[in-house]
Structure formats: C-alpha cells, structure tokens
Short mmCIF file of C-alpha atoms and ligand atoms in Angstrom, two decimals:
data_model
loop_
_atom_site.label_atom_id
_atom_site.label_comp_id
_atom_site.label_asym_id
_atom_site.label_seq_id
_atom_site.Cartn_x
_atom_site.Cartn_y
_atom_site.Cartn_z
CA MET A 162 0.00 0.00 0.00
CA ASN A 163 1.47 3.39 -0.89
CA LEU A 164 1.39 6.37 1.42
CA GLU A 165 -1.40 8.02 -0.46
CA GLY A 166 -3.57 4.97 0.10
CA LYS A 167 -2.81 4.89 3.82
CA GLN A 168 -3.57 8.55 4.19
CA GLN A 169 -6.80 8.02 2.33
CA ILE A 170 -7.83 5.20 4.68
CA TRP A 171 -6.83 7.18 7.75
CA LYS A 172 -9.00 10.05 6.53
CA ASP A 173 -12.05 7.78 6.77
CA TYR A 174 -11.31 7.28 10.45
CA GLN A 175 -11.12 10.92 11.46
CA LYS A 176 -14.15 12.65 12.86
CA ASP A 177 -15.41 16.13 13.54
CA ILE A 178 -15.52 16.93 17.22
CA ALA A 179 -17.23 20.11 18.33
CA ASP A 180 -15.05 22.82 19.91
CA ASP A 181 -17.26 23.93 22.76
CA ARG A 182 -20.82 23.92 24.20
CA TYR A 183 -21.45 20.27 24.95
CA TYR A 184 -24.67 18.71 26.22
CA TYR A 185 -23.47 15.99 28.59
CA ALA A 186 -25.18 12.60 28.80
CA ARG A 187 -24.14 10.67 31.90
CA SER A 188 -23.52 6.94 32.00
CA CYS A 189 -25.44 4.61 34.32
CA ILE A 190 -22.44 2.37 34.95
CA ARG A 191 -19.75 5.03 35.13
CA GLN A 192 -21.57 7.21 37.64
CA THR A 193 -22.33 4.18 39.79
CA PHE A 194 -18.95 2.46 39.83
CA PHE A 195 -16.54 5.27 39.00
CA PRO A 196 -18.40 8.38 40.19
CA GLY A 197 -15.21 10.43 40.38
CA SER A 198 -14.61 9.92 36.67
CA GLU A 199 -17.60 11.94 35.51
CA TRP A 200 -16.91 14.61 38.10
CA ALA A 201 -13.30 14.82 36.91
CA TYR A 202 -14.40 15.13 33.28
CA LEU A 203 -16.76 18.00 34.06
CA ASP A 204 -14.14 19.73 36.18
CA ILE A 205 -11.40 19.37 33.54
CA LEU A 206 -13.64 20.64 30.75
CA GLY A 207 -15.06 23.51 32.80
CA ASN A 208 -12.15 24.64 34.95
CA LYS A 209 -9.01 23.54 33.09
CA LEU A 210 -10.11 23.93 29.48
CA GLY A 211 -12.73 26.65 29.94
CA LYS A 212 -15.47 24.87 28.00
CA THR A 213 -19.21 25.01 28.53
CA VAL A 214 -20.75 21.66 29.41
CA PHE A 215 -24.36 21.26 30.44
CA ASP A 216 -24.90 18.43 32.95
CA ASP A 217 -28.67 18.08 32.75
CA PRO A 218 -30.40 16.55 35.81
CA ARG A 219 -33.43 15.68 33.67
CA HIS A 220 -31.39 13.35 31.49
CA THR A 221 -32.06 9.62 32.00
CA THR A 222 -30.61 6.26 31.02
CA CYS A 223 -30.63 5.63 27.26
CA THR A 224 -32.00 2.13 28.06
CA GLY A 225 -29.22 0.70 25.86
CA ILE A 226 -28.48 -2.21 28.17
CA GLY A 227 -32.16 -3.18 28.16
CA TYR A 228 -32.29 -2.78 24.38
CA HIS A 229 -29.27 -5.00 23.78
CA SER A 230 -30.71 -7.57 26.19
CA ASP A 231 -33.97 -7.71 24.25
CA VAL A 232 -36.15 -6.31 27.03
CA VAL A 233 -36.58 -2.77 25.66
CA PRO A 234 -38.23 -2.55 22.21
CA VAL A 235 -36.66 -0.40 19.53
CA GLU A 236 -39.63 2.03 19.49
CA THR A 237 -39.11 2.67 23.20
CA ILE A 238 -35.40 3.32 23.02
CA MET A 239 -35.86 5.62 20.04
CA THR A 240 -38.42 7.64 21.99
CA VAL A 241 -36.16 7.82 25.06
CA VAL A 242 -33.28 9.02 22.89
CA ALA A 243 -35.59 11.50 21.14
CA ARG A 244 -36.38 12.88 24.60
CA HIS A 245 -32.65 13.36 25.24
CA PHE A 246 -32.39 15.28 21.98
CA ALA A 247 -35.44 17.33 23.01
CA LEU A 248 -33.80 18.20 26.36
CA MET A 249 -30.64 19.20 24.49
CA THR A 250 -32.65 21.36 22.08
CA GLU A 251 -34.58 23.00 24.94
CA ALA A 252 -31.32 23.81 26.72
CA GLY A 253 -30.02 25.53 23.59
CA PHE A 254 -27.27 23.03 22.78
CA GLU A 255 -26.41 21.31 19.50
CA ASN A 256 -23.51 19.03 20.42
CA ILE A 257 -24.22 15.90 22.43
CA THR A 258 -21.43 14.10 24.27
CA PRO A 259 -22.37 10.83 25.96
CA SER A 260 -20.07 9.51 28.67
CA CYS A 261 -21.06 5.93 27.89
CA ILE A 262 -19.91 3.90 24.90
CA THR A 263 -23.21 2.03 24.85
CA SER A 264 -25.10 5.34 24.65
CA PHE A 265 -22.69 6.55 21.99
CA GLY A 266 -23.41 3.41 19.96
CA ILE A 267 -27.15 3.79 20.55
CA TYR A 268 -27.21 7.45 19.44
CA THR A 269 -25.10 6.61 16.38
CA GLU A 270 -27.28 3.64 15.47
CA ILE A 271 -30.53 5.58 15.88
CA LEU A 272 -29.35 8.62 13.90
CA HIS A 273 -28.15 6.26 11.17
CA THR A 274 -31.47 4.39 11.16
CA TRP A 275 -33.40 7.66 10.89
CA GLU A 276 -31.21 8.68 7.98
CA GLN A 277 -31.85 5.40 6.17
CA HIS A 278 -35.50 5.09 7.18
CA PRO A 279 -36.99 8.59 7.68
CA GLU A 280 -40.38 7.05 8.44
CA TRP A 281 -38.90 5.78 11.73
CA GLU A 282 -37.87 9.31 12.66
CA GLU A 283 -41.40 10.53 11.90
CA LYS A 284 -42.87 7.72 13.98
CA THR A 285 -40.56 8.54 16.89
CA ARG A 286 -41.39 12.27 16.71
CA ASP A 287 -45.01 11.27 16.94
CA PHE A 288 -44.43 8.96 19.96
CA LEU A 289 -42.45 11.66 21.76
CA TRP A 290 -45.10 14.28 21.13
CA LYS A 291 -47.87 11.99 22.36
CA ALA A 292 -45.91 10.99 25.45
CA THR A 293 -44.33 14.29 26.49
CA LYS A 294 -45.48 17.09 24.12
CA ARG A 295 -41.81 17.63 23.26
CA GLU A 296 -40.09 18.29 19.95
CA PHE A 297 -36.42 18.04 19.07
CA LYS A 298 -33.66 18.89 16.64
CA LYS A 299 -31.10 16.23 15.87
CA PRO A 300 -27.63 16.97 17.27
CA LYS A 301 -25.25 18.73 14.89
CA ASN A 302 -22.31 16.94 16.44
CA LEU A 303 -22.16 13.63 18.28
CA ALA A 304 -18.89 12.76 19.99
CA HIS A 305 -18.00 10.44 22.83
CA THR A 306 -16.44 12.19 25.81
CA SER A 307 -13.17 10.33 25.12
CA ASP A 308 -13.19 12.00 21.68
CA VAL A 309 -13.41 15.36 23.43
CA ILE A 310 -10.47 14.59 25.73
CA TYR A 311 -8.55 13.27 22.70
CA LYS A 312 -9.24 16.52 20.87
CA PHE A 313 -7.79 18.55 23.76
CA ARG A 314 -4.96 16.11 24.63
CA ASN A 315 -2.26 18.64 23.74
CA GLU A 316 -3.93 21.41 25.77
CA ILE A 317 -4.04 18.97 28.71
CA ALA A 318 -0.38 18.05 28.10
CA ALA A 319 0.50 21.75 28.31
CA GLN A 320 -1.02 21.91 31.82
CA LYS A 321 0.23 18.56 33.09
CA LYS A 322 1.69 18.19 36.57
CA TYR A 323 2.71 14.54 36.17
CA SER A 324 3.77 12.51 33.15
CA LEU A 325 2.93 8.94 32.30
CA THR A 326 6.50 7.99 33.16
CA ASP A 327 8.13 5.93 35.85
CA VAL A 328 9.89 8.55 37.98
CA HIS A 329 12.30 5.94 39.34
CA THR A 330 13.61 4.80 35.95
CA GLY A 331 12.66 7.74 33.75
CA GLN A 332 11.07 5.29 31.31
CA PRO A 333 7.60 5.88 29.83
CA LEU A 334 4.85 3.84 31.48
CA ARG A 335 3.70 0.87 29.41
CA VAL A 336 0.00 1.31 28.80
CA VAL A 337 -2.43 -1.16 27.27
CA ASP A 338 -5.68 0.30 26.03
CA HIS A 339 -9.10 -1.22 25.58
CA ILE A 340 -11.67 0.45 23.35
CA GLY A 341 -15.35 -0.31 23.94
CA CYS A 342 -16.82 -2.41 21.11
CA HIS A 343 -19.71 -0.01 20.50
CA TYR A 344 -17.30 2.88 19.99
CA ALA A 345 -16.06 1.88 16.54
CA LYS A 346 -16.90 -1.73 15.77
CA MET A 347 -20.47 -1.05 14.67
CA PHE A 348 -19.70 2.18 12.78
CA PRO A 349 -15.91 2.25 12.22
CA SER A 350 -16.00 5.68 10.58
CA LYS A 351 -17.46 7.17 13.79
CA GLY A 352 -14.44 6.37 15.94
CA ILE A 353 -10.95 7.82 15.78
CA GLY A 354 -8.87 5.13 14.11
CA GLY A 355 -11.91 2.92 13.50
CA ALA A 356 -11.93 -0.62 14.83
CA GLU A 357 -8.57 -1.64 13.37
CA PHE A 358 -6.33 1.26 14.37
CA PRO A 359 -7.79 2.48 17.67
CA ALA A 360 -6.12 5.81 18.37
CA VAL A 361 -8.45 7.63 20.73
CA LEU A 362 -6.75 6.34 23.89
CA SER A 363 -3.25 5.68 22.57
CA GLY A 364 -3.27 9.28 21.28
CA MET A 365 -3.78 10.51 24.86
CA VAL A 366 -1.18 8.07 26.24
CA ASN A 367 1.46 9.21 23.76
CA ALA A 368 0.66 12.89 24.28
CA TRP A 369 1.10 12.55 28.05
CA GLY A 370 4.43 10.74 27.99
CA GLY A 371 3.41 7.06 28.08
CA GLU A 372 4.08 4.21 25.70
CA SER A 373 1.12 2.50 24.11
CA ILE A 374 1.45 -1.29 23.74
CA ASP A 375 -0.28 -2.99 20.80
CA TYR A 376 -0.88 -6.36 22.48
CA PRO A 377 -2.37 -9.23 20.41
CA GLU A 378 -5.90 -9.21 21.86
CA ARG A 379 -6.14 -5.42 22.01
CA ARG A 380 -9.28 -5.39 19.87
CA HIS A 381 -10.99 -8.28 21.66
CA CYS A 382 -14.21 -7.60 23.60
CA CYS A 383 -13.98 -7.33 27.40
CA GLY A 384 -16.81 -9.87 27.59
CA PHE A 385 -19.57 -7.69 29.05
CA GLY A 386 -21.84 -8.29 26.06
CA PHE A 387 -24.99 -7.35 28.01
CA ARG A 388 -26.96 -10.59 28.08
CA ASN A 389 -23.74 -12.57 28.37
CA TYR A 390 -23.35 -11.05 31.75
CA LEU A 391 -26.97 -10.54 32.76
CA VAL A 392 -27.82 -14.23 32.45
CA MET A 393 -25.86 -15.96 35.19
CA ALA A 394 -25.36 -19.15 33.18
CA ASN A 395 -23.48 -17.11 30.55
CA ARG A 396 -21.13 -15.31 32.92
CA GLY A 397 -18.42 -17.95 32.50
CA PHE A 398 -18.25 -16.87 28.86
CA SER A 399 -18.12 -13.22 29.86
CA VAL A 400 -15.20 -13.64 32.27
CA ALA A 401 -13.39 -15.90 29.77
CA ASN A 402 -13.13 -12.94 27.39
CA SER A 403 -11.47 -10.73 29.97
CA LYS A 404 -9.17 -13.57 30.92
CA LYS A 405 -8.11 -13.91 27.29
CA LYS A 406 -7.23 -10.21 27.27
CA PHE A 407 -5.30 -10.37 30.57
CA GLU A 408 -3.29 -13.35 29.33
CA SER A 409 -2.51 -11.51 26.13
CA MET A 410 -1.36 -8.29 27.82
CA GLN A 411 0.48 -9.79 30.82
CA PRO A 412 3.71 -10.71 28.96
CA TYR A 413 4.18 -7.01 28.12
CA GLU A 414 4.15 -6.17 31.86
CA PRO A 415 1.79 -3.23 31.46
CA ASP A 416 1.72 -0.56 34.17
CA PHE A 417 -1.99 -0.02 33.70
CA ILE A 418 -4.99 -0.57 31.45
CA VAL A 419 -6.95 2.42 30.16
CA THR A 420 -10.45 2.08 28.73
CA ASN A 421 -13.04 4.43 27.29
CA CYS A 422 -16.10 2.33 28.05
CA PRO A 423 -17.66 2.33 31.54
CA GLY A 424 -18.66 -1.34 31.32
CA CYS A 425 -15.19 -2.40 30.18
CA ALA A 426 -13.51 -0.47 33.00
CA MET A 427 -15.77 -2.19 35.49
CA PHE A 428 -15.27 -5.69 34.10
CA LEU A 429 -11.53 -5.46 33.52
CA ASP A 430 -11.21 -4.17 37.08
CA LYS A 431 -13.58 -6.50 38.92
CA TRP A 432 -13.00 -9.69 36.93
CA GLN A 433 -9.36 -9.61 38.08
CA TYR A 434 -10.71 -10.20 41.57
CA THR A 435 -13.10 -12.93 40.36
CA ILE A 436 -10.37 -14.75 38.41
CA SER A 437 -8.01 -14.52 41.38
CA GLU A 438 -10.63 -16.06 43.68
CA MET A 439 -11.58 -18.79 41.19
CA GLU A 440 -8.12 -19.76 39.97
CA GLY A 441 -5.64 -18.02 42.24
CA THR A 442 -4.20 -16.11 39.25
CA THR A 443 -3.17 -12.46 39.41
CA TYR A 444 -1.79 -10.54 36.45
CA GLY A 445 0.35 -7.79 37.93
CA PRO A 446 3.72 -8.13 39.70
CA ASN A 447 3.97 -9.64 43.22
CA GLY A 448 0.35 -10.69 43.54
CA TYR A 449 -1.11 -7.33 42.56
CA GLY A 450 -3.47 -6.87 39.64
CA ILE A 451 -3.06 -4.57 36.63
CA PRO A 452 -4.66 -1.23 37.60
CA VAL A 453 -7.51 -0.11 35.36
CA LEU A 454 -8.09 3.58 34.73
CA THR A 455 -10.79 5.38 32.83
CA TYR A 456 -9.42 8.02 30.46
CA GLU A 457 -10.90 10.75 32.69
CA GLU A 458 -8.99 9.36 35.66
CA MET A 459 -5.82 9.17 33.57
CA ALA A 460 -6.29 12.81 32.48
CA ALA A 461 -7.04 13.86 36.05
CA LEU A 462 -3.90 12.17 37.43
CA VAL A 463 -1.79 13.85 34.76
CA LEU A 464 -3.36 17.18 35.71
CA GLY A 465 -2.53 16.64 39.37
CA TYR A 466 -5.95 15.89 40.89
CA ASP A 467 -5.95 14.12 44.23
CA PRO A 468 -6.36 10.36 43.58
CA TRP A 469 -8.97 10.00 46.31
CA GLU A 470 -10.88 13.05 45.15
CA ILE A 471 -11.42 11.37 41.78
CA GLY A 472 -12.49 8.14 43.49
CA LEU A 473 -9.57 5.81 42.77
CA GLN A 474 -10.25 4.05 46.08
CA MET A 475 -13.43 2.68 44.46
CA HIS A 476 -11.33 0.42 42.22
CA GLN A 477 -11.04 -3.28 42.93
CA VAL A 478 -7.42 -3.46 41.72
CA SER A 479 -5.23 -1.25 43.82
CA VAL A 480 -3.84 1.80 42.00
CA ASP A 481 -1.35 2.68 44.76
CA PRO A 482 1.66 1.04 43.01
CA LEU A 483 0.89 3.10 39.90
CA LEU A 484 0.67 6.33 41.90
CA GLU A 485 4.06 5.56 43.41
CA LYS A 486 5.55 4.88 39.98
CA MET A 487 4.25 8.20 38.67
CA GLY A 488 5.61 9.97 41.73
CA ILE A 489 2.20 11.33 42.68
CA SER A 490 2.11 12.57 46.24
CA TYR A 491 -0.94 11.27 48.04
CA ASP A 492 -2.07 10.61 51.57
CA PRO A 493 -2.52 6.84 52.15
CA GLU A 494 -4.47 7.64 55.33
CA ALA A 495 -7.06 9.61 53.37
CA LYS A 496 -7.86 6.69 51.06
CA TYR A 497 -10.93 5.57 52.95
CA LYS A 498 -12.14 8.95 54.19
CA ASN A 499 -15.02 10.85 52.68
CA ILE A 500 -15.06 14.50 51.74
CA ARG A 501 -15.82 15.48 55.36
CA GLY A 502 -12.86 13.45 56.60
CA GLU A 503 -15.04 10.71 58.11
CA ASN A 504 -13.99 7.08 57.82
CA ILE A 505 -15.98 5.21 55.17
CA GLY A 506 -14.64 1.78 56.18
CA ARG A 507 -12.24 -0.54 54.38
CA PRO A 508 -13.31 -3.19 51.88
CA GLN A 509 -12.78 -6.83 52.77
CA CYS A 510 -9.43 -8.17 51.59
CA PRO A 511 -9.48 -10.67 48.70
CA THR A 512 -7.88 -14.07 49.26
CA TYR A 513 -5.17 -13.81 46.57
CA LEU A 514 -5.30 -10.39 44.95
CA LYS A 515 -3.12 -7.94 46.87
CA VAL A 516 -4.73 -4.55 47.41
CA MET B 137 -13.44 -20.02 46.63
CA ASN B 138 -16.13 -20.01 43.98
CA PHE B 139 -19.39 -18.66 45.33
CA TRP B 140 -20.57 -17.06 42.12
CA GLY B 141 -22.61 -19.89 40.65
CA PHE B 142 -20.58 -19.96 37.44
CA SER B 143 -17.02 -20.74 36.42
CA ILE B 144 -14.72 -19.47 33.68
CA SER B 145 -15.54 -21.03 30.31
CA GLU B 146 -12.66 -22.68 28.50
CA ALA B 147 -11.69 -21.07 25.24
CA ARG B 148 -12.63 -23.11 22.17
CA VAL B 149 -9.90 -21.54 20.11
CA ILE B 150 -7.65 -24.03 18.30
CA ASP B 151 -4.20 -22.82 19.23
CA TYR B 152 -1.77 -24.39 16.75
CA ASP B 153 1.18 -23.04 18.71
CA LYS B 154 0.19 -24.90 21.86
CA ASN B 155 -1.35 -28.08 20.41
CA ASP B 156 0.76 -31.22 20.17
CA LYS B 157 1.11 -32.14 16.50
CA THR B 158 3.25 -35.26 17.07
CA LEU B 159 0.42 -37.69 16.37
CA ALA B 160 -0.58 -35.84 13.21
CA GLN B 161 3.01 -36.06 11.96
CA ILE B 162 3.32 -39.76 12.78
CA MET B 163 -0.01 -40.45 11.07
CA ALA B 164 1.05 -38.59 7.95
CA THR B 165 4.25 -40.65 7.71
CA GLU B 166 2.83 -44.04 8.64
CA VAL B 167 -0.41 -43.71 6.67
CA PRO B 168 0.22 -41.32 3.79
CA SER B 169 -3.27 -41.93 2.42
CA SER B 170 -4.71 -40.18 5.50
CA LYS B 171 -3.75 -36.92 3.82
CA LEU B 172 -6.28 -37.62 1.07
CA CYS B 173 -9.32 -37.45 3.37
CA ILE B 174 -11.97 -34.94 2.29
CA GLY B 175 -14.01 -35.26 5.48
CA CYS B 176 -17.08 -36.66 3.67
CA GLY B 177 -18.07 -38.79 6.66
CA GLY B 178 -18.69 -41.96 4.66
CA CYS B 179 -16.57 -43.90 7.15
CA THR B 180 -18.64 -42.64 10.06
CA ALA B 181 -21.91 -43.43 8.32
CA THR B 182 -20.98 -47.04 7.77
CA CYS B 183 -19.28 -47.64 11.12
CA SER B 184 -21.06 -50.15 13.39
CA ALA B 185 -19.37 -48.77 16.48
CA GLY B 186 -20.58 -45.29 15.54
CA ASN B 187 -24.09 -46.62 15.06
CA LEU B 188 -24.31 -47.79 18.64
CA THR B 189 -22.18 -45.19 20.44
CA GLU B 190 -21.02 -41.60 19.98
CA PHE B 191 -17.85 -42.83 18.31
CA ASN B 192 -17.16 -40.76 15.17
CA ILE B 193 -14.10 -41.72 13.17
CA ARG B 194 -14.25 -38.74 10.79
CA LYS B 195 -14.29 -36.35 13.74
CA LEU B 196 -11.52 -38.17 15.58
CA GLN B 197 -9.09 -38.03 12.68
CA MET B 198 -9.89 -34.32 12.22
CA LEU B 199 -9.13 -33.70 15.92
CA ALA B 200 -5.89 -35.68 15.61
CA LYS B 201 -4.81 -33.59 12.63
CA ARG B 202 -5.43 -30.41 14.65
CA GLY B 203 -3.43 -31.75 17.56
CA GLU B 204 -6.47 -31.96 19.85
CA ASN B 205 -5.75 -35.39 21.22
CA LYS B 206 -7.82 -35.35 24.41
CA GLU B 207 -11.01 -36.88 23.01
CA LEU B 208 -9.11 -39.64 21.19
CA GLN B 209 -8.13 -41.23 24.48
CA THR B 210 -11.70 -41.81 25.58
CA GLN B 211 -13.08 -42.78 22.16
CA LEU B 212 -10.60 -44.72 20.07
CA HIS B 213 -10.89 -48.02 21.89
CA LYS B 214 -14.49 -48.30 20.67
CA CYS B 215 -13.26 -49.18 17.17
CA MET B 216 -13.48 -52.94 16.45
CA LEU B 217 -11.02 -52.69 13.56
CA CYS B 218 -13.62 -54.39 11.34
CA GLY B 219 -12.55 -52.36 8.32
CA LYS B 220 -16.01 -51.47 6.97
CA CYS B 221 -14.95 -47.82 6.73
CA LEU B 222 -12.08 -48.87 4.51
CA LEU B 223 -14.50 -50.27 1.96
CA VAL B 224 -16.59 -47.13 1.57
CA CYS B 225 -13.97 -44.40 1.60
CA PRO B 226 -14.12 -42.64 -1.79
CA ARG B 227 -10.53 -41.43 -1.42
CA GLY B 228 -9.01 -44.78 -0.61
CA VAL B 229 -7.87 -43.73 2.84
CA ASP B 230 -6.51 -46.65 4.80
CA THR B 231 -8.76 -45.79 7.73
CA ARG B 232 -8.16 -48.96 9.71
CA ARG B 233 -4.41 -48.50 9.56
CA MET B 234 -4.91 -44.90 10.54
CA ILE B 235 -6.89 -45.91 13.61
CA TRP B 236 -4.27 -48.51 14.44
CA SER B 237 -1.55 -45.88 14.22
CA MET B 238 -3.51 -43.51 16.50
CA LEU B 239 -4.14 -46.31 19.00
CA ARG B 240 -0.45 -47.20 19.12
CA PHE B 241 0.50 -43.61 19.76
CA ILE B 242 -2.02 -43.23 22.56
CA ASN B 243 -1.05 -46.46 24.23
CA SER B 244 2.68 -45.78 24.02
S1 SF4 C 771 -12.76 -50.20 11.54
FE1 SF4 C 771 -13.45 -49.06 13.36
S2 SF4 C 771 -13.99 -47.09 12.54
FE2 SF4 C 771 -13.91 -48.43 10.79
S3 SF4 C 771 -16.02 -49.17 10.54
FE3 SF4 C 771 -14.96 -50.64 11.81
S4 SF4 C 771 -15.39 -50.00 13.93
FE4 SF4 C 771 -15.87 -48.23 12.60
S1 SF4 C 772 -14.71 -41.92 4.14
FE1 SF4 C 772 -12.57 -41.43 3.66
S2 SF4 C 772 -12.63 -39.35 2.82
FE2 SF4 C 772 -14.58 -39.69 3.86
S3 SF4 C 772 -14.22 -38.87 5.93
FE3 SF4 C 772 -13.79 -41.06 6.02
S4 SF4 C 772 -11.57 -41.22 5.66
FE4 SF4 C 772 -12.20 -39.17 5.01
#
C-alpha cells in the first residue's frame, strides 16, 4: 500500500468533534462504579479547558443495556433518545457528548437508522409528542467524551503536573488500552482510528508521555456483552473474554490498562478479583493486579488531581503502586475517608489479589 | 473459593502453537493416504461402532490432525477394527491403519 492509500484510509477514520458547548449525557455504569470519573471530566472541561458543558439533571438512562438484552423494544429506546435530543434542544445546545460507549453506539445507530428510514424518525417524533409534548432537533455533532479529551490532549499536556513515566527509571509507562466495542466496531467511521487502528486512547497516552502497547488481543471484547453477563449461566463466557485479554497483555508487563467504556472499565477491574478467587491467578507483579483507569482518571492524574478526590479508592485493583511509579504525592491515610474526613470503612481483603 | 454460581468457560480456540502435533506427523508418515481425506463422513456413516455409540471416526481423525488429542483417548478403543470404513472411503484412505496408528501412539 502506498502512502497516499494509507492517508486516504486514515481520513475515513477521522471525525469532527465540536469545539465547545457540549450537552453531557451521563452513563449509568460510570456514575455508579466510577463516580469520580464523571466529576473529573466535568471539572477538567469547565475549569481547566474553559469549555461550557451542560450536565442536565433531567437526562435519563438511554436504556441501551435493556435494548441490547432484548427487554426494551426499539420504538421505546428511540423515543427515550428522542427525549434526550429534546432536552438538548430545549437547553439551547447542538452538540451531544455521551459519557457511555453504549449510549454513543445507541445514538449513532438511531441517527443512522433515521437517515436510512426517515419514516422511523417521523414515527418517533409522533411517539415523543404523544408521550411528552416535546419536539427536538437532531444533534449537529455527536462525539463520545473520550473524543473530546482526545481533541484537547495537547492542551491537557500543556497543563500537566505529572507525566505517564516511571519517575524511578525515567522510562515511559507501558500502557495497554481497551476500546469499547460499541465505539467503533459497529460504525468504524465514527471512531478515531476505527476498529482496526484504535487511536483515541493511545493518542492521549502518547501525548502525556506514556508508551502505548499494541498487544495481540487489544481489539478483543472485554466480555460484558450485556446478556452474556446478565444471564448468570453465561457469565463464564463473559469472564473468559477478559481472561483472554489479561493473558494476552500480561507478557508485556503493562503498568496499567486504560479504557473508554464504563462497562469495560468495570469488568476489567472486577474480573481480576473474580479470576483470582476462582483460579488463584493475578496478572500484575507480586500478587497485585493490573490497575484499570478510565481516560478521565488518567487525564485527572496527569493534571494533578488528588487520587482519592477522583475516586480511585473505588477500584477493585489497587492503584497505589501506579501512583508511586508516577511519583504522585498522596495521603494513604485519606484513602478511605469521605469529603468530610469521616472514615468510610475498608473493603474486605481478597484471598489472593493484593490490594 | 467459587461462590458465584458460574465458572470461567474454557476457550474453544484451536491454538496451533500450543497443540501437540506429534500424532498428526506420525499419522502422515505411517499412513500417507490419511492426507487424502476430504471429510465426507462416509466412514462414520458405515461404522457399526458409531451406530451404537457416539464414536465418530471422521471427527476423531480431524481432531488428531489439529493436535487436539484429548477426546481420542476416551473414544478410540471403541473401534473394532472391522474395516467397513475402509470399503466405503471414496478417497481410498486406509482408515483402519490410521486408527491402528492412533491407538499405538495413545497407548505408548
Ligand atoms: S474399523 Fe473401526 S472405525 Fe472403521 S467401521 Fe470398523 S469399527 Fe468403525
Ligand atoms: S470416508 Fe474417507 S474421505 Fe470420507 S471422511 Fe472417512 S476417511 Fe475421510
């Protein structure tokens, strides 16, 4: 393939990301399991980058998990999404930025369906009007929040307090990334780098001083797969997918995993505990796991946020060794204290996984 | 301790780097005609042992060629070495000799 051809292909995998004025759509999973992540994102965008983001309390779940598990019909999810667009329109915004990869996939799929089948858009407008007396304009720009951070990665690098480097050796940290399947596998042209050349996270890693590792199973699913996990009999299949990824990345001795999907962050973090209990296997050095960060947490650490303020104590796999490597000063005593300084209690210790 | 009510599923990926191909190599040298098999299943259809049990000679030789030898150990002894499969094979594979060669390998 000549250079012209490569450049042509790469062009297909670029996307327009709005500059400012984002309507924010929260993620059910992220705000439950990694609440500090969404807070950090809003704080970085608002206070570090000076952007306007509207965090709308009236916004609800997109029902994507129910839709992919065959319990929410397509008419329902389209109407729910139409309501989100109506809230965005009412608030005077045109750019929607979901925090969840599932929502991002849902919005992309629905907008695409309406483009191909305008009668479905008409039907949905009718449902929404009957149900809520609301009308909507379709978003001018749809970008995942990781796209937004990717867009401003150099601005963040300019303000960074810490680098993704090992302060003891001076070497860049070895980072393995995991891109949510619904980010670019359904509509490759909607994700930076598409499904084959995922660049949204590695772009951040490289910009902030780390080294991105292209491990063999990088593009493999984390195993969440909605009904794979929701039906207990299928969970063995779900965890097997994560295990395949861990086994593939372990030989590269990664310092941490970074993901852009809330579900993937949760599974890659918590399955390490499950696998350790079931098989006694841990994937990090000396009985520790491989820490899992969301890209917001990674950005926040680079910008010098307090690890406990962004909720890193909520992770199953301990991030303390990573903080030490990066030379981040933190108070170990404050790990299990809330914002008022009260003790929130320590989690029970796993049998094998060191925390 | 597993208190989850499920366990980790085993991958069904055929990993040619990890699988033991010794048997496949021995079979190819000892019974060169085994390389002519087209997997039609004629041998399995005519096999008396396969009629009465889950024994499936076409499947077993395919597994052996992939280096997945686990199932062979529990199945191969069901063959009576009657040679009916030999008579129907459209490719002239010496199936009985092939089975004999697999059995020898497993028992050694
Ligand atoms: S030789 Fe074995 S495999 Fe072939 S027909 Fe007889 S019992 Fe079946
Ligand atoms: S009958 Fe012959 S060609 Fe057909 S599967 Fe059996 S050995 Fe192979």
